[in-house]
PDB file of C-alpha atoms and ligand atoms in Angstrom:
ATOM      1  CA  UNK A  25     -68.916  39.773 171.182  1.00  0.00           C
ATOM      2  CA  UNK A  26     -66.300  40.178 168.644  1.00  0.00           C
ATOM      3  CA  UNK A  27     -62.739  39.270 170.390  1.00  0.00           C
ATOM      4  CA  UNK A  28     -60.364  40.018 167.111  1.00  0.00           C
ATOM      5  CA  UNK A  29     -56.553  39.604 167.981  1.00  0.00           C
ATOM      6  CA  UNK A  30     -55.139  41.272 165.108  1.00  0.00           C
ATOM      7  CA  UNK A  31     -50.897  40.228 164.928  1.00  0.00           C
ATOM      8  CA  UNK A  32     -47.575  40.662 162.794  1.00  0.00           C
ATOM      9  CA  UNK A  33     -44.592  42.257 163.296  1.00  0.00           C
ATOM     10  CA  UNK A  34     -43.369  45.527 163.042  1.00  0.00           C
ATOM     11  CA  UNK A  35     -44.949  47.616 160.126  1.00  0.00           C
ATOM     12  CA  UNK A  36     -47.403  44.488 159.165  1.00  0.00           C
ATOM     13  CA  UNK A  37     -50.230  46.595 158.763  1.00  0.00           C
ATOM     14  CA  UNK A  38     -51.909  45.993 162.349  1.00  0.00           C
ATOM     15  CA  UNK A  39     -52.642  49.720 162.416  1.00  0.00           C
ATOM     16  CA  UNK A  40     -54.092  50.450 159.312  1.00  0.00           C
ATOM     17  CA  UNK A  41     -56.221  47.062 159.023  1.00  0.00           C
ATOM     18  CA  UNK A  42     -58.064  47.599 162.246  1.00  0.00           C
ATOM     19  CA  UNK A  43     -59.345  50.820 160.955  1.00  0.00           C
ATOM     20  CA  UNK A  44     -60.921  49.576 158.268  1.00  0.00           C
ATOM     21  CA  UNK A  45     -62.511  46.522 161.026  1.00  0.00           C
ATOM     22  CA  UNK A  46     -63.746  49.486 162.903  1.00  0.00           C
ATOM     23  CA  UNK A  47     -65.157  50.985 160.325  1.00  0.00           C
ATOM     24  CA  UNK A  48     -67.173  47.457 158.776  1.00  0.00           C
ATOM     25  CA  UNK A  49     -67.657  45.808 162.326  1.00  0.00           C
ATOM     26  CA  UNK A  50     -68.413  48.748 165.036  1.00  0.00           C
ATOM     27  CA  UNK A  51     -66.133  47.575 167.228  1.00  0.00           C
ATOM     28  CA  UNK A  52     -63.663  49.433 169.603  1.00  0.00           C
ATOM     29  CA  UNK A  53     -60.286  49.266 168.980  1.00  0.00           C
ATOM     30  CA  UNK A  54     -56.928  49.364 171.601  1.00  0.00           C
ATOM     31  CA  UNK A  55     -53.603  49.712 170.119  1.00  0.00           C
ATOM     32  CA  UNK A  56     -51.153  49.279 172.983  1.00  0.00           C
ATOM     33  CA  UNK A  57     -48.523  51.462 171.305  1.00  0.00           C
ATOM     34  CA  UNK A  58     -50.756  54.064 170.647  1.00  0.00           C
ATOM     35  CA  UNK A  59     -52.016  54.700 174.486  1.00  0.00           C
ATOM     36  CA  UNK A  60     -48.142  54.332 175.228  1.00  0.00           C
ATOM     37  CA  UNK A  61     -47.002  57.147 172.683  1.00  0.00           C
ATOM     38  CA  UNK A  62     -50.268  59.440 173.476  1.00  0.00           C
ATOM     39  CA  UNK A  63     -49.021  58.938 177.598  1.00  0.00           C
ATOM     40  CA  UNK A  64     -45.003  59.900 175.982  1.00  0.00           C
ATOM     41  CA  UNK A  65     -46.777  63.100 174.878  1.00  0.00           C
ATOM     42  CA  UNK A  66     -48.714  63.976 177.776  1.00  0.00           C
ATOM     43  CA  UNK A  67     -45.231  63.879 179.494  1.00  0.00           C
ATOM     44  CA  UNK A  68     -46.898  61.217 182.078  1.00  0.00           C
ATOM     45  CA  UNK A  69     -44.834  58.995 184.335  1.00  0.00           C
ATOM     46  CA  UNK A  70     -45.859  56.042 182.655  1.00  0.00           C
ATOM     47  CA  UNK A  71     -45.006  57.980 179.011  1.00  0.00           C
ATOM     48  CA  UNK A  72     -41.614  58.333 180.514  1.00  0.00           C
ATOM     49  CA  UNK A  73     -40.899  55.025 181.405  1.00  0.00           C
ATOM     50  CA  UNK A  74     -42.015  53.111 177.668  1.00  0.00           C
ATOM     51  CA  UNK A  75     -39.923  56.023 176.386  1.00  0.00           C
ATOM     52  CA  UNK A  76     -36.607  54.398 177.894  1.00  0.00           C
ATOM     53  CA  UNK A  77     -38.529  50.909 176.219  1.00  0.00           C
ATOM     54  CA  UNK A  78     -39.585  51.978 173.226  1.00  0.00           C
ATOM     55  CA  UNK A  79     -36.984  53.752 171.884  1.00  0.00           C
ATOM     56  CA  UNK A  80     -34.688  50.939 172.340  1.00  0.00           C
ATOM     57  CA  UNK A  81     -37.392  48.783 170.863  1.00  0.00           C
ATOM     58  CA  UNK A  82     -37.835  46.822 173.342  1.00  0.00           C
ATOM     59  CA  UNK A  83     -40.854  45.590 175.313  1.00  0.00           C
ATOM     60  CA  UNK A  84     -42.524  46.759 178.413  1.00  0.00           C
ATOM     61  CA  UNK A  85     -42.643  44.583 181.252  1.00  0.00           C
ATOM     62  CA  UNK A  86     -45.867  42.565 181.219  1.00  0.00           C
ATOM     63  CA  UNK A  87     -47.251  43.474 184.288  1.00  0.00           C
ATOM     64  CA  UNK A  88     -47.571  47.179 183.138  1.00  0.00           C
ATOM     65  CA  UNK A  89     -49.180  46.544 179.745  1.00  0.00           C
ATOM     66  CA  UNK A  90     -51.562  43.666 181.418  1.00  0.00           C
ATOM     67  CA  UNK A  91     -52.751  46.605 183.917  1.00  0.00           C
ATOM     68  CA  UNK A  92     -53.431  49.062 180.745  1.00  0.00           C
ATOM     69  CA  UNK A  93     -55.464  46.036 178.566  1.00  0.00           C
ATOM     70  CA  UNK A  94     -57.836  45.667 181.833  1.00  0.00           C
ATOM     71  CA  UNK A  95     -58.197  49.337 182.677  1.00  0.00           C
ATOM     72  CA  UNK A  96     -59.315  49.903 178.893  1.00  0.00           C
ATOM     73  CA  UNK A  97     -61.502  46.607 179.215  1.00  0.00           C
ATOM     74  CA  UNK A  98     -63.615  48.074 181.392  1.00  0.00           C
ATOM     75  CA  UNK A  99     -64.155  51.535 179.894  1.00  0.00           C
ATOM     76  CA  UNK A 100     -65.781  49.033 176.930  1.00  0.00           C
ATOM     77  CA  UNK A 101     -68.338  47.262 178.851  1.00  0.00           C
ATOM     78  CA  UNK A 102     -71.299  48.243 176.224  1.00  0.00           C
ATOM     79  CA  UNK A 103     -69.440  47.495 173.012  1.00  0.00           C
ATOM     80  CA  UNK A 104     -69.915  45.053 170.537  1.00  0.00           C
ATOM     81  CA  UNK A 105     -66.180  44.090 170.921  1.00  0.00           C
ATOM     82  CA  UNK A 106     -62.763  44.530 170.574  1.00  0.00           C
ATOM     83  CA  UNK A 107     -59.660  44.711 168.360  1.00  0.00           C
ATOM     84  CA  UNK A 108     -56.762  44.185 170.140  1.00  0.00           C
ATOM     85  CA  UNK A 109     -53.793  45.370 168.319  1.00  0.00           C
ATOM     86  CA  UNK A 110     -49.781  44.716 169.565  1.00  0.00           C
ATOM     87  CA  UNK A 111     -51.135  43.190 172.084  1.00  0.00           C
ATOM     88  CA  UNK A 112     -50.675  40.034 173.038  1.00  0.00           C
ATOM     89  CA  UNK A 113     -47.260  40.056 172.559  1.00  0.00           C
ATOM     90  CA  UNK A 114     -46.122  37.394 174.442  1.00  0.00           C
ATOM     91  CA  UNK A 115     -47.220  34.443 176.183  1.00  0.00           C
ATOM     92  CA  UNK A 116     -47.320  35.662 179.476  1.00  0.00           C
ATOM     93  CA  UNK A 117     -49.897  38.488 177.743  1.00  0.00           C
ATOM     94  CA  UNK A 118     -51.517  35.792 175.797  1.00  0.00           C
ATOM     95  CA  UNK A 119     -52.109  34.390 178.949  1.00  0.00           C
ATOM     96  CA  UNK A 120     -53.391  37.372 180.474  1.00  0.00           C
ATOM     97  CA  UNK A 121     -55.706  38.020 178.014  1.00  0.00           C
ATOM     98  CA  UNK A 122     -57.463  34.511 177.529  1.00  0.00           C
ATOM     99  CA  UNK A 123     -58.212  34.865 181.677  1.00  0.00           C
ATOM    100  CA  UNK A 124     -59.370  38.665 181.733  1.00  0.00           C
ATOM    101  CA  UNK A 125     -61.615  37.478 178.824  1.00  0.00           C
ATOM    102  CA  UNK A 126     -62.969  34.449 180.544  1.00  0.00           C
ATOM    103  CA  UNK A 127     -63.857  36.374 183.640  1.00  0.00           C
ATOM    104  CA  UNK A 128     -66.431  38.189 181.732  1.00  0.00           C
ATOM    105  CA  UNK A 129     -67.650  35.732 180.130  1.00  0.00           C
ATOM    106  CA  UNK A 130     -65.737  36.007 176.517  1.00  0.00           C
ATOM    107  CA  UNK A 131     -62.702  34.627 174.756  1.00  0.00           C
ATOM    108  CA  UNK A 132     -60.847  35.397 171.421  1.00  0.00           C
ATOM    109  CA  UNK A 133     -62.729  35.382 168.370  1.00  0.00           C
ATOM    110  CA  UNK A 134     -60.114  34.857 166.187  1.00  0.00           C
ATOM    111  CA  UNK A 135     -56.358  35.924 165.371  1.00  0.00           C
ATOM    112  CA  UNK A 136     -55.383  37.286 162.362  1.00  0.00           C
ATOM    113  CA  UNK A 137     -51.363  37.297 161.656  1.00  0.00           C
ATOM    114  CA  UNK A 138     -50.502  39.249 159.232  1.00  0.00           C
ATOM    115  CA  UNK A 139     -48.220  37.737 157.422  1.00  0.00           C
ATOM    116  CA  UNK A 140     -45.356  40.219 155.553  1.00  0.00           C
ATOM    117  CA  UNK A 141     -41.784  39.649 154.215  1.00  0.00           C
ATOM    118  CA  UNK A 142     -39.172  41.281 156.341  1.00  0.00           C
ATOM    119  CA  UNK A 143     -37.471  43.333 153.551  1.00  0.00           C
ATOM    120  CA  UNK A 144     -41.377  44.787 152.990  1.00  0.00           C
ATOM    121  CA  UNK A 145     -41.728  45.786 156.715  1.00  0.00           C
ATOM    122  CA  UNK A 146     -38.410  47.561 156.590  1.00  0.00           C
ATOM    123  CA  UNK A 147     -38.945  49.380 153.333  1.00  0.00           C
ATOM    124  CA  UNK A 148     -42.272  50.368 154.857  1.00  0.00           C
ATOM    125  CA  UNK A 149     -40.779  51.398 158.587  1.00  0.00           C
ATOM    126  CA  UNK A 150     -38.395  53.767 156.962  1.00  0.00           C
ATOM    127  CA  UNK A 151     -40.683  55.447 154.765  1.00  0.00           C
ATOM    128  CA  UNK A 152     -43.336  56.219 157.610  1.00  0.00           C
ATOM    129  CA  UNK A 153     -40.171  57.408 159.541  1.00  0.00           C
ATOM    130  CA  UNK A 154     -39.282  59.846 157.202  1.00  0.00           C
ATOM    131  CA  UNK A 155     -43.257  61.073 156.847  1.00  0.00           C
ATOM    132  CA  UNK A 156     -44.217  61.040 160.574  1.00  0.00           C
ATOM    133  CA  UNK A 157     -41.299  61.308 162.105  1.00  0.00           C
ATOM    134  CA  UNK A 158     -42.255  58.421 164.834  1.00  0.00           C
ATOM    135  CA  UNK A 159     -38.844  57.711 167.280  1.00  0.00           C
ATOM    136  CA  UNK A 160     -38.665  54.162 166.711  1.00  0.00           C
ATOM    137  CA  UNK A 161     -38.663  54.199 162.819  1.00  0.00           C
ATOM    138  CA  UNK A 162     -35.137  54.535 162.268  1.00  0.00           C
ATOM    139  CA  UNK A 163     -33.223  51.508 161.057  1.00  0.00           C
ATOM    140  CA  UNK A 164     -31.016  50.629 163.718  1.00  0.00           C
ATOM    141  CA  UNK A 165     -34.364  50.402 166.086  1.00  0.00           C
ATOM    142  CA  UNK A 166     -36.439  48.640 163.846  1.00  0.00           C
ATOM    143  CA  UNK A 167     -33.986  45.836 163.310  1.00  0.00           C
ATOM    144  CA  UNK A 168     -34.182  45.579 167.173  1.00  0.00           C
ATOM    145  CA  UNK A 169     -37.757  45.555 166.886  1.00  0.00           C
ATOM    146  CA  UNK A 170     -37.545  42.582 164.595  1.00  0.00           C
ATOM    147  CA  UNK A 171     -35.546  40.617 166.655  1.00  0.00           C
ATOM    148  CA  UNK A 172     -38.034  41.175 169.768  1.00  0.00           C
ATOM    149  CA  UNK A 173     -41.010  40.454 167.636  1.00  0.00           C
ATOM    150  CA  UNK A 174     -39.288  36.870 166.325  1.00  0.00           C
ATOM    151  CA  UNK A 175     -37.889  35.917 170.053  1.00  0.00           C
ATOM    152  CA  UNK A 176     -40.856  36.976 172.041  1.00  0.00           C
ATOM    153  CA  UNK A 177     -43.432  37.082 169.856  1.00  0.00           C
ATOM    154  CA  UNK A 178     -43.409  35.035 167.053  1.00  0.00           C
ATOM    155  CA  UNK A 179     -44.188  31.995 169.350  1.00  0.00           C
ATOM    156  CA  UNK A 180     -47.380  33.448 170.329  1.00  0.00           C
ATOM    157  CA  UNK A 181     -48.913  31.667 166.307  1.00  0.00           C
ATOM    158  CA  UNK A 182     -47.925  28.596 167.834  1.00  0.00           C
ATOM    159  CA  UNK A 183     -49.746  29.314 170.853  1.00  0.00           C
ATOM    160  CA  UNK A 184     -52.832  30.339 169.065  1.00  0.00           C
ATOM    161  CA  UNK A 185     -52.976  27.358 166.739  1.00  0.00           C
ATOM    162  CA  UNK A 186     -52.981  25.363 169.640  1.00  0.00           C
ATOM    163  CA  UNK A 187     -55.749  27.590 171.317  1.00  0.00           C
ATOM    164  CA  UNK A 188     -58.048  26.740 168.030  1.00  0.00           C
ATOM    165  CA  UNK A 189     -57.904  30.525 166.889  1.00  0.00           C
ATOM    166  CA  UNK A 190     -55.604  31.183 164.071  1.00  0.00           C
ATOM    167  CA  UNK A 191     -55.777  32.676 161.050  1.00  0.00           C
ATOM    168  CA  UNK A 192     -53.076  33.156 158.157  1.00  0.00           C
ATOM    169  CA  UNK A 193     -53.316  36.438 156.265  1.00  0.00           C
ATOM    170  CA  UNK A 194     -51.392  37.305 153.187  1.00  0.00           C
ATOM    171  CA  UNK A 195     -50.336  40.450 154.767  1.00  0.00           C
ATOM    172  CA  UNK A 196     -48.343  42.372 151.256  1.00  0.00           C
ATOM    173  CA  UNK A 197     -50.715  43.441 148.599  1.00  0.00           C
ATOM    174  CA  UNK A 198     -53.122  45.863 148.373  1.00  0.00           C
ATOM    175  CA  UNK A 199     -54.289  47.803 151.800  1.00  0.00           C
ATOM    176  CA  UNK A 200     -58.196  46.768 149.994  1.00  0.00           C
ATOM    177  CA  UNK A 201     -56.929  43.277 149.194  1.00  0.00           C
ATOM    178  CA  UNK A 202     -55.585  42.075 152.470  1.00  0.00           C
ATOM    179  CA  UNK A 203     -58.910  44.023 154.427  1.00  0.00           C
ATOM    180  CA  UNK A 204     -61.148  41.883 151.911  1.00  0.00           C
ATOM    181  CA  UNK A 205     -59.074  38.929 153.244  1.00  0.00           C
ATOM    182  CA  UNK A 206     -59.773  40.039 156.752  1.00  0.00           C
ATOM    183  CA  UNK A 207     -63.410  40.316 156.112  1.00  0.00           C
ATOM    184  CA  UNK A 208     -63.807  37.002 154.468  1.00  0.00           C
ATOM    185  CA  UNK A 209     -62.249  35.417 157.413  1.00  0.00           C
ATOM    186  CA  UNK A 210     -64.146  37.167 160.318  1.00  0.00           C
ATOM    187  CA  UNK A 211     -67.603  36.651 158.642  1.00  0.00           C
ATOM    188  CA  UNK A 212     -66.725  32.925 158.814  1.00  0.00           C
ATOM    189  CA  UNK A 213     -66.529  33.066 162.511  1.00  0.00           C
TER     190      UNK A 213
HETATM  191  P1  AP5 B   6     -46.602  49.300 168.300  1.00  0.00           P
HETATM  192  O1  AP5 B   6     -47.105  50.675 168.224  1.00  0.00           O
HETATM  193  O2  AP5 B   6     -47.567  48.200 168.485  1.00  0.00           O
HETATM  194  O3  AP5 B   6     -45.689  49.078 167.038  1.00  0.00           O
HETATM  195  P2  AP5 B   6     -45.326  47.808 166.154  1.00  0.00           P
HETATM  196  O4  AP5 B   6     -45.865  46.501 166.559  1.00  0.00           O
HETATM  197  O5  AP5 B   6     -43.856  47.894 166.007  1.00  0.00           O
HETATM  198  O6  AP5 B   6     -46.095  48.036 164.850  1.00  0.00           O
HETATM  199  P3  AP5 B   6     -46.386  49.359 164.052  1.00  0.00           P
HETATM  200  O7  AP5 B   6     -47.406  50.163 164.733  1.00  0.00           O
HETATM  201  O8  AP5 B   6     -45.088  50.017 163.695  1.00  0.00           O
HETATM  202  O9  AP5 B   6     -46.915  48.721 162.711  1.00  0.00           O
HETATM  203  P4  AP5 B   6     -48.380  48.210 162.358  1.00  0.00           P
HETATM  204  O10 AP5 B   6     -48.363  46.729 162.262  1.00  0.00           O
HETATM  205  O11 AP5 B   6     -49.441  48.855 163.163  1.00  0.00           O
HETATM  206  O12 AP5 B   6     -48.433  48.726 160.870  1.00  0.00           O
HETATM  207  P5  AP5 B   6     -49.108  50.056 160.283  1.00  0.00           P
HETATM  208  O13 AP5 B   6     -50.536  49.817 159.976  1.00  0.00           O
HETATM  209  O14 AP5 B   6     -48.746  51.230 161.114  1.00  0.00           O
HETATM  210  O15 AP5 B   6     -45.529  49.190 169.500  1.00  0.00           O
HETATM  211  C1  AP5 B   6     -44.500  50.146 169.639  1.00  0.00           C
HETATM  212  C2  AP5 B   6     -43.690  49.865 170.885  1.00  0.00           C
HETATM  213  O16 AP5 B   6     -44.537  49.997 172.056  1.00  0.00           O
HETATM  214  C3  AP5 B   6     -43.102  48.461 171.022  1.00  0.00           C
HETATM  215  O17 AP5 B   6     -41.863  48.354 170.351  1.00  0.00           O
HETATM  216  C4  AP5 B   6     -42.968  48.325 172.550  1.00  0.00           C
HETATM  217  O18 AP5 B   6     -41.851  49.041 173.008  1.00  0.00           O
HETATM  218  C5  AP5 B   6     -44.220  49.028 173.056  1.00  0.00           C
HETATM  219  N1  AP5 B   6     -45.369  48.114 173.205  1.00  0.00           N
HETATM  220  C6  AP5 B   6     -46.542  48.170 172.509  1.00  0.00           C
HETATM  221  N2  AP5 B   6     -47.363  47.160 172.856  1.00  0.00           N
HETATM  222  C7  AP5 B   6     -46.697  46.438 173.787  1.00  0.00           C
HETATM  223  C8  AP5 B   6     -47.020  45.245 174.499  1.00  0.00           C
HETATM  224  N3  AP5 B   6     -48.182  44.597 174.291  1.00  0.00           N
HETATM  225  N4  AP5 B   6     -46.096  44.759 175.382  1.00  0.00           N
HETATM  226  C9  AP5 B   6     -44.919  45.404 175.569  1.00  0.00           C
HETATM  227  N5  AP5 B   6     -44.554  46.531 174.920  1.00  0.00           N
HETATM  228  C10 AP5 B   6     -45.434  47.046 174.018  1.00  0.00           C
HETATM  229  O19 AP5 B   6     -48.335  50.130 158.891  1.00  0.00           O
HETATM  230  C11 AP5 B   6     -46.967  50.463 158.856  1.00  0.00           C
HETATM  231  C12 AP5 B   6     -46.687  51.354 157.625  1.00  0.00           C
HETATM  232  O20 AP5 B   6     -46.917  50.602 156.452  1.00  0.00           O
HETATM  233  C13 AP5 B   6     -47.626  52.568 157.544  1.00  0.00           C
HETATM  234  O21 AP5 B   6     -46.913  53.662 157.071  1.00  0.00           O
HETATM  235  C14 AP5 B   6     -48.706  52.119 156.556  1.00  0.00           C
HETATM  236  O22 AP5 B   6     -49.261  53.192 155.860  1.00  0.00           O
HETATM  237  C15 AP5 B   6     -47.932  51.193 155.643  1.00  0.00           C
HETATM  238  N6  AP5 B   6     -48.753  50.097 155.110  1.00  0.00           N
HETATM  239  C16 AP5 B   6     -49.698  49.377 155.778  1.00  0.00           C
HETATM  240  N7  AP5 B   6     -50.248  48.447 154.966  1.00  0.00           N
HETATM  241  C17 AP5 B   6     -49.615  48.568 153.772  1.00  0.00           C
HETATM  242  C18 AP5 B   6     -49.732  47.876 152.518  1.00  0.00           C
HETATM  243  N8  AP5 B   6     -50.607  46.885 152.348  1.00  0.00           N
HETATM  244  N9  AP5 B   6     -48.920  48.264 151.514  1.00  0.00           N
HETATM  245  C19 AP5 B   6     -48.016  49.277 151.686  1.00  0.00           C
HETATM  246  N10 AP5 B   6     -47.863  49.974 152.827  1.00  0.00           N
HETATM  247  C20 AP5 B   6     -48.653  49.618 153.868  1.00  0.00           C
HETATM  248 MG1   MG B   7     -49.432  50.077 164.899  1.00  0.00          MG
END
């Protein structure tokens, strides 16, 4: 099983790199933000309530996000593995994650943090706003994404240093250049 934790703040590239790792590994992929902006457009309860979060970009409580990871866990039991993408994204998640893997027998493969300057996550942010139109890609909200991601976060690459699973990746460049990155580092696993 292939366990990939793939990290960064806001606009790092998380999205678009584990695309291409589906594509090369055949592995399933969860993107917490996506099942929380597909349930926002089904006009669910629980799309209702990260709309109040996400729009001030802030966090959702743990407990909710921790129930989502193991519900979509499960649907997975055949697969080869799984990217996990804005998620963990904090220690109490981190946490979470490290025991719902152990109680089937897994753990992390690796984590990859993608590593961007903040001026490039911003230029990037505002230009995907303007394109897609996605609520939280306006400047005022991003900056208050930033800040969440570097108190609540951020500490999570000390956490997986210590864990034995870290993995620096020069996150600007090339979308091709950081992937080949990406693959050089999981084949080593
Ligand atoms: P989430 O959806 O996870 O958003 P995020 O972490 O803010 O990150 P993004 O999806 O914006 O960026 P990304 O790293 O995926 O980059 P992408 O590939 O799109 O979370 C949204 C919200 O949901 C949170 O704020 C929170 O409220 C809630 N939430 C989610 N998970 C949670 C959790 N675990 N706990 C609590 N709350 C949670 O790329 C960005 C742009 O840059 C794109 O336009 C792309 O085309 C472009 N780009 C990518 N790579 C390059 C490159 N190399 N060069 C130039 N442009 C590039
Ligand atoms: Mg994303």
């Amino acid at each position: 099983m292939l366990n990939i934790v793939i990290f960064g703040a806001p606009g790092s590239g998380k999205g678009t790199q584990s695309e291409r790792i589906v594509a090369k590994y055949g592995i399933n992929h969860i993107s917490t933000g996506d099942v929380l902006r597909a349930e926002i457009k089904a006009g669910t309860e629980l799309g209702v309530t990260a709309k109040g979060y996400i729009d001030q970009g802030q966090l959702l409580p743990d407990e909710l996000i921790i129930d989502i990871l193991a519900n979509t866990l499960d649907s997975f039991k055949e697969s080869k593995g799984v990217i996990f993408d804005g998620f963990p994204r904090t220690i109490a998640q981190a946490e979470a994650l490290k025991k719902m893997l152990a109680e089937r027998g897994q753990e992390v493969s690796i984590m990859l943090d993608l590593d961007v300057p903040e001026d490039e996550l911003m230029t990037r942010l505002i230009k995907r706003g303007l394109e897609s139109g996605r609520a939280d890609d306006n400047e005022e909200t991003i900056k208050k994404r930033l800040v969440v991601y570097h108190s609540q976060t951020a500490p999570l690459i000390e956490w997986y240093k210590n864990d034995g699973k870290y993995q620096h990746i020069h996150g600007s460049g090339t979308m091709e250049g950081i992937f080949a990155e990406i693959a050089e580092a999981i084949d080593k696993i």
